[in-house]
Amino acid sequence: MEDVLERWRSEKTSSFLSDAVAANEPDPKRAKLFGKMAEAAEAQAAIIAKDLK
C-alpha cells in the first residue's frame, strides 16, 4: 500500500511542478508542453488513486 501511495504522491508532485513551470514559461510552445505533462501526470495519479483504499 505504501508503494502505491508513494507512486500517487510522485505523480501529484510531478503534476504540480509541471503546472508551475507551464504557468511561468514565457515561450508558449514550451508552456503548452509543460501543461500537457501536468495533465498526463494528473491522469496517471487518478489511475493510481483507484488502487488506494
mmCIF file of N, CA, C and O in Angstrom:
data_model
loop_
_atom_site.group_PDB
_atom_site.id
_atom_site.type_symbol
_atom_site.label_atom_id
_atom_site.label_comp_id
_atom_site.label_asym_id
_atom_site.label_seq_id
_atom_site.Cartn_x
_atom_site.Cartn_y
_atom_site.Cartn_z
ATOM 1 N N MET A 1 0.824 -1.207 0.000
ATOM 2 C CA MET A 1 0.000 0.000 0.000
ATOM 3 C C MET A 1 0.865 1.266 0.000
ATOM 4 O O MET A 1 0.531 2.222 -0.667
ATOM 5 N N GLU A 2 1.974 1.224 0.743
ATOM 6 C CA GLU A 2 2.843 2.395 0.776
ATOM 7 C C GLU A 2 3.430 2.684 -0.593
ATOM 8 O O GLU A 2 3.587 3.850 -0.963
ATOM 9 N N ASP A 3 3.759 1.628 -1.335
ATOM 10 C CA ASP A 3 4.303 1.810 -2.673
ATOM 11 C C ASP A 3 3.306 2.535 -3.569
ATOM 12 O O ASP A 3 3.677 3.446 -4.315
ATOM 13 N N VAL A 4 2.047 2.157 -3.478
ATOM 14 C CA VAL A 4 1.002 2.803 -4.287
ATOM 15 C C VAL A 4 0.861 4.262 -3.872
ATOM 16 O O VAL A 4 0.761 5.152 -4.723
ATOM 17 N N LEU A 5 0.884 4.515 -2.582
ATOM 18 C CA LEU A 5 0.770 5.886 -2.086
ATOM 19 C C LEU A 5 1.960 6.728 -2.546
ATOM 20 O O LEU A 5 1.783 7.879 -2.958
ATOM 21 N N GLU A 6 3.146 6.175 -2.509
ATOM 22 C CA GLU A 6 4.338 6.903 -2.964
ATOM 23 C C GLU A 6 4.260 7.203 -4.461
ATOM 24 O O GLU A 6 4.653 8.290 -4.898
ATOM 25 N N ARG A 7 3.768 6.247 -5.238
ATOM 26 C CA ARG A 7 3.611 6.477 -6.681
ATOM 27 C C ARG A 7 2.598 7.596 -6.930
ATOM 28 O O ARG A 7 2.808 8.455 -7.790
ATOM 29 N N TRP A 8 1.503 7.572 -6.173
ATOM 30 C CA TRP A 8 0.478 8.611 -6.309
ATOM 31 C C TRP A 8 1.064 9.977 -5.954
ATOM 32 O O TRP A 8 0.877 10.947 -6.683
ATOM 33 N N ARG A 9 1.785 10.035 -4.841
ATOM 34 C CA ARG A 9 2.411 11.300 -4.420
ATOM 35 C C ARG A 9 3.399 11.807 -5.469
ATOM 36 O O ARG A 9 3.468 13.008 -5.740
ATOM 37 N N SER A 10 4.152 10.894 -6.041
ATOM 38 C CA SER A 10 5.125 11.272 -7.058
ATOM 39 C C SER A 10 4.434 11.886 -8.278
ATOM 40 O O SER A 10 4.885 12.908 -8.817
ATOM 41 N N GLU A 11 3.348 11.276 -8.707
ATOM 42 C CA GLU A 11 2.609 11.812 -9.859
ATOM 43 C C GLU A 11 1.977 13.159 -9.541
ATOM 44 O O GLU A 11 1.983 14.072 -10.372
ATOM 45 N N LYS A 12 1.433 13.300 -8.342
ATOM 46 C CA LYS A 12 0.831 14.578 -7.949
ATOM 47 C C LYS A 12 1.891 15.676 -7.870
ATOM 48 O O LYS A 12 1.651 16.815 -8.290
ATOM 49 N N THR A 13 3.066 15.335 -7.369
ATOM 50 C CA THR A 13 4.166 16.301 -7.308
ATOM 51 C C THR A 13 4.597 16.695 -8.711
ATOM 52 O O THR A 13 4.802 17.883 -9.001
ATOM 53 N N SER A 14 4.729 15.714 -9.577
ATOM 54 C CA SER A 14 5.109 15.978 -10.958
ATOM 55 C C SER A 14 4.086 16.891 -11.635
ATOM 56 O O SER A 14 4.449 17.835 -12.349
ATOM 57 N N SER A 15 2.824 16.613 -11.405
ATOM 58 C CA SER A 15 1.764 17.437 -11.975
ATOM 59 C C SER A 15 1.855 18.878 -11.479
ATOM 60 O O SER A 15 1.793 19.826 -12.266
ATOM 61 N N PHE A 16 2.025 19.030 -10.180
ATOM 62 C CA PHE A 16 2.115 20.363 -9.583
ATOM 63 C C PHE A 16 3.303 21.143 -10.146
ATOM 64 O O PHE A 16 3.164 22.301 -10.548
ATOM 65 N N LEU A 17 4.465 20.503 -10.188
ATOM 66 C CA LEU A 17 5.666 21.187 -10.663
ATOM 67 C C LEU A 17 5.589 21.520 -12.151
ATOM 68 O O LEU A 17 5.965 22.627 -12.570
ATOM 69 N N SER A 18 5.081 20.596 -12.944
ATOM 70 C CA SER A 18 4.941 20.856 -14.380
ATOM 71 C C SER A 18 3.964 21.993 -14.630
ATOM 72 O O SER A 18 4.191 22.845 -15.506
ATOM 73 N N ASP A 19 2.895 22.029 -13.854
ATOM 74 C CA ASP A 19 1.918 23.106 -13.983
ATOM 75 C C ASP A 19 2.532 24.452 -13.599
ATOM 76 O O ASP A 19 2.292 25.469 -14.261
ATOM 77 N N ALA A 20 3.350 24.464 -12.549
ATOM 78 C CA ALA A 20 4.016 25.698 -12.123
ATOM 79 C C ALA A 20 4.980 26.191 -13.197
ATOM 80 O O ALA A 20 5.046 27.399 -13.475
ATOM 81 N N VAL A 21 5.716 25.277 -13.800
ATOM 82 C CA VAL A 21 6.639 25.663 -14.867
ATOM 83 C C VAL A 21 5.846 26.201 -16.060
ATOM 84 O O VAL A 21 6.202 27.234 -16.635
ATOM 85 N N ALA A 22 4.765 25.525 -16.411
ATOM 86 C CA ALA A 22 3.937 25.975 -17.535
ATOM 87 C C ALA A 22 3.411 27.393 -17.305
ATOM 88 O O ALA A 22 3.406 28.213 -18.226
ATOM 89 N N ALA A 23 2.994 27.666 -16.085
ATOM 90 C CA ALA A 23 2.433 28.978 -15.773
ATOM 91 C C ALA A 23 3.475 30.090 -15.851
ATOM 92 O O ALA A 23 3.119 31.261 -16.061
ATOM 93 N N ASN A 24 4.744 29.734 -15.698
ATOM 94 C CA ASN A 24 5.803 30.742 -15.680
ATOM 95 C C ASN A 24 6.717 30.712 -16.900
ATOM 96 O O ASN A 24 7.667 31.480 -16.969
ATOM 97 N N GLU A 25 6.411 29.852 -17.837
ATOM 98 C CA GLU A 25 7.231 29.723 -19.046
ATOM 99 C C GLU A 25 6.803 30.770 -20.071
ATOM 100 O O GLU A 25 5.645 30.801 -20.491
ATOM 101 N N PRO A 26 7.726 31.642 -20.465
ATOM 102 C CA PRO A 26 7.357 32.691 -21.421
ATOM 103 C C PRO A 26 7.139 32.183 -22.852
ATOM 104 O O PRO A 26 6.380 32.795 -23.605
ATOM 105 N N ASP A 27 7.768 31.081 -23.207
ATOM 106 C CA ASP A 27 7.622 30.528 -24.558
ATOM 107 C C ASP A 27 6.319 29.727 -24.613
ATOM 108 O O ASP A 27 6.180 28.716 -23.922
ATOM 109 N N PRO A 28 5.350 30.158 -25.437
ATOM 110 C CA PRO A 28 4.052 29.472 -25.484
ATOM 111 C C PRO A 28 4.134 27.990 -25.840
ATOM 112 O O PRO A 28 3.378 27.180 -25.303
ATOM 113 N N LYS A 29 5.056 27.623 -26.728
ATOM 114 C CA LYS A 29 5.192 26.215 -27.103
ATOM 115 C C LYS A 29 5.673 25.381 -25.919
ATOM 116 O O LYS A 29 5.174 24.282 -25.675
ATOM 117 N N ARG A 30 6.635 25.900 -25.206
ATOM 118 C CA ARG A 30 7.138 25.177 -24.029
ATOM 119 C C ARG A 30 6.090 25.151 -22.923
ATOM 120 O O ARG A 30 5.941 24.150 -22.232
ATOM 121 N N ALA A 31 5.385 26.248 -22.742
ATOM 122 C CA ALA A 31 4.337 26.301 -21.722
ATOM 123 C C ALA A 31 3.280 25.238 -22.013
ATOM 124 O O ALA A 31 2.813 24.551 -21.096
ATOM 125 N N LYS A 32 2.922 25.103 -23.279
ATOM 126 C CA LYS A 32 1.926 24.102 -23.670
ATOM 127 C C LYS A 32 2.446 22.693 -23.388
ATOM 128 O O LYS A 32 1.709 21.838 -22.898
ATOM 129 N N LEU A 33 3.722 22.453 -23.684
ATOM 130 C CA LEU A 33 4.330 21.147 -23.427
ATOM 131 C C LEU A 33 4.289 20.813 -21.938
ATOM 132 O O LEU A 33 3.875 19.722 -21.545
ATOM 133 N N PHE A 34 4.686 21.766 -21.099
ATOM 134 C CA PHE A 34 4.650 21.523 -19.658
ATOM 135 C C PHE A 34 3.213 21.357 -19.156
ATOM 136 O O PHE A 34 2.953 20.572 -18.245
ATOM 137 N N GLY A 35 2.283 22.061 -19.757
ATOM 138 C CA GLY A 35 0.875 21.890 -19.396
ATOM 139 C C GLY A 35 0.389 20.482 -19.715
ATOM 140 O O GLY A 35 -0.324 19.867 -18.914
ATOM 141 N N LYS A 36 0.804 19.977 -20.867
ATOM 142 C CA LYS A 36 0.427 18.604 -21.238
ATOM 143 C C LYS A 36 1.077 17.591 -20.304
ATOM 144 O O LYS A 36 0.470 16.569 -19.969
ATOM 145 N N MET A 37 2.309 17.858 -19.896
ATOM 146 C CA MET A 37 2.976 16.974 -18.939
ATOM 147 C C MET A 37 2.221 16.962 -17.606
ATOM 148 O O MET A 37 2.055 15.903 -16.994
ATOM 149 N N ALA A 38 1.758 18.121 -17.183
ATOM 150 C CA ALA A 38 0.987 18.212 -15.937
ATOM 151 C C ALA A 38 -0.312 17.414 -16.056
ATOM 152 O O ALA A 38 -0.689 16.681 -15.130
ATOM 153 N N GLU A 39 -0.982 17.537 -17.183
ATOM 154 C CA GLU A 39 -2.223 16.793 -17.403
ATOM 155 C C GLU A 39 -1.981 15.289 -17.396
ATOM 156 O O GLU A 39 -2.770 14.527 -16.823
ATOM 157 N N ALA A 40 -0.892 14.866 -18.028
ATOM 158 C CA ALA A 40 -0.579 13.436 -18.078
ATOM 159 C C ALA A 40 -0.270 12.890 -16.682
ATOM 160 O O ALA A 40 -0.721 11.795 -16.326
ATOM 161 N N ALA A 41 0.473 13.651 -15.901
ATOM 162 C CA ALA A 41 0.790 13.210 -14.540
ATOM 163 C C ALA A 41 -0.476 13.149 -13.692
ATOM 164 O O ALA A 41 -0.648 12.234 -12.881
ATOM 165 N N GLU A 42 -1.360 14.101 -13.875
ATOM 166 C CA GLU A 42 -2.622 14.103 -13.121
ATOM 167 C C GLU A 42 -3.485 12.914 -13.511
ATOM 168 O O GLU A 42 -4.113 12.279 -12.666
ATOM 169 N N ALA A 43 -3.511 12.599 -14.797
ATOM 170 C CA ALA A 43 -4.275 11.439 -15.270
ATOM 171 C C ALA A 43 -3.699 10.147 -14.684
ATOM 172 O O ALA A 43 -4.453 9.251 -14.273
ATOM 173 N N GLN A 44 -2.381 10.057 -14.643
ATOM 174 C CA GLN A 44 -1.744 8.875 -14.067
ATOM 175 C C GLN A 44 -2.052 8.776 -12.572
ATOM 176 O O GLN A 44 -2.318 7.689 -12.055
ATOM 177 N N ALA A 45 -2.035 9.904 -11.876
ATOM 178 C CA ALA A 45 -2.371 9.914 -10.447
ATOM 179 C C ALA A 45 -3.801 9.420 -10.227
ATOM 180 O O ALA A 45 -4.068 8.688 -9.266
ATOM 181 N N ALA A 46 -4.701 9.787 -11.111
ATOM 182 C CA ALA A 46 -6.090 9.338 -10.998
ATOM 183 C C ALA A 46 -6.192 7.828 -11.175
ATOM 184 O O ALA A 46 -6.978 7.168 -10.481
ATOM 185 N N ILE A 47 -5.400 7.280 -12.073
ATOM 186 C CA ILE A 47 -5.393 5.826 -12.272
ATOM 187 C C ILE A 47 -4.856 5.137 -11.028
ATOM 188 O O ILE A 47 -5.442 4.147 -10.544
ATOM 189 N N ILE A 48 -3.765 5.656 -10.499
ATOM 190 C CA ILE A 48 -3.164 5.064 -9.312
ATOM 191 C C ILE A 48 -4.093 5.186 -8.101
ATOM 192 O O ILE A 48 -4.178 4.283 -7.269
ATOM 193 N N ALA A 49 -4.833 6.288 -8.028
ATOM 194 C CA ALA A 49 -5.727 6.525 -6.893
ATOM 195 C C ALA A 49 -6.787 5.429 -6.768
ATOM 196 O O ALA A 49 -7.276 5.152 -5.668
ATOM 197 N N LYS A 50 -7.119 4.798 -7.874
ATOM 198 C CA LYS A 50 -8.119 3.711 -7.825
ATOM 199 C C LYS A 50 -7.624 2.539 -6.984
ATOM 200 O O LYS A 50 -8.439 1.766 -6.472
ATOM 201 N N ASP A 51 -6.294 2.398 -6.855
ATOM 202 C CA ASP A 51 -5.725 1.337 -6.056
ATOM 203 C C ASP A 51 -5.623 1.679 -4.580
ATOM 204 O O ASP A 51 -5.293 0.824 -3.760
ATOM 205 N N LEU A 52 -5.865 2.943 -4.256
ATOM 206 C CA LEU A 52 -5.841 3.373 -2.852
ATOM 207 C C LEU A 52 -7.202 3.108 -2.228
ATOM 208 O O LEU A 52 -8.235 3.337 -2.838
ATOM 209 N N LYS A 53 -7.210 2.674 -1.026
ATOM 210 C CA LYS A 53 -8.489 2.401 -0.347
ATOM 211 C C LYS A 53 -8.665 3.359 0.803
ATOM 212 O O LYS A 53 -7.778 3.760 1.449
#
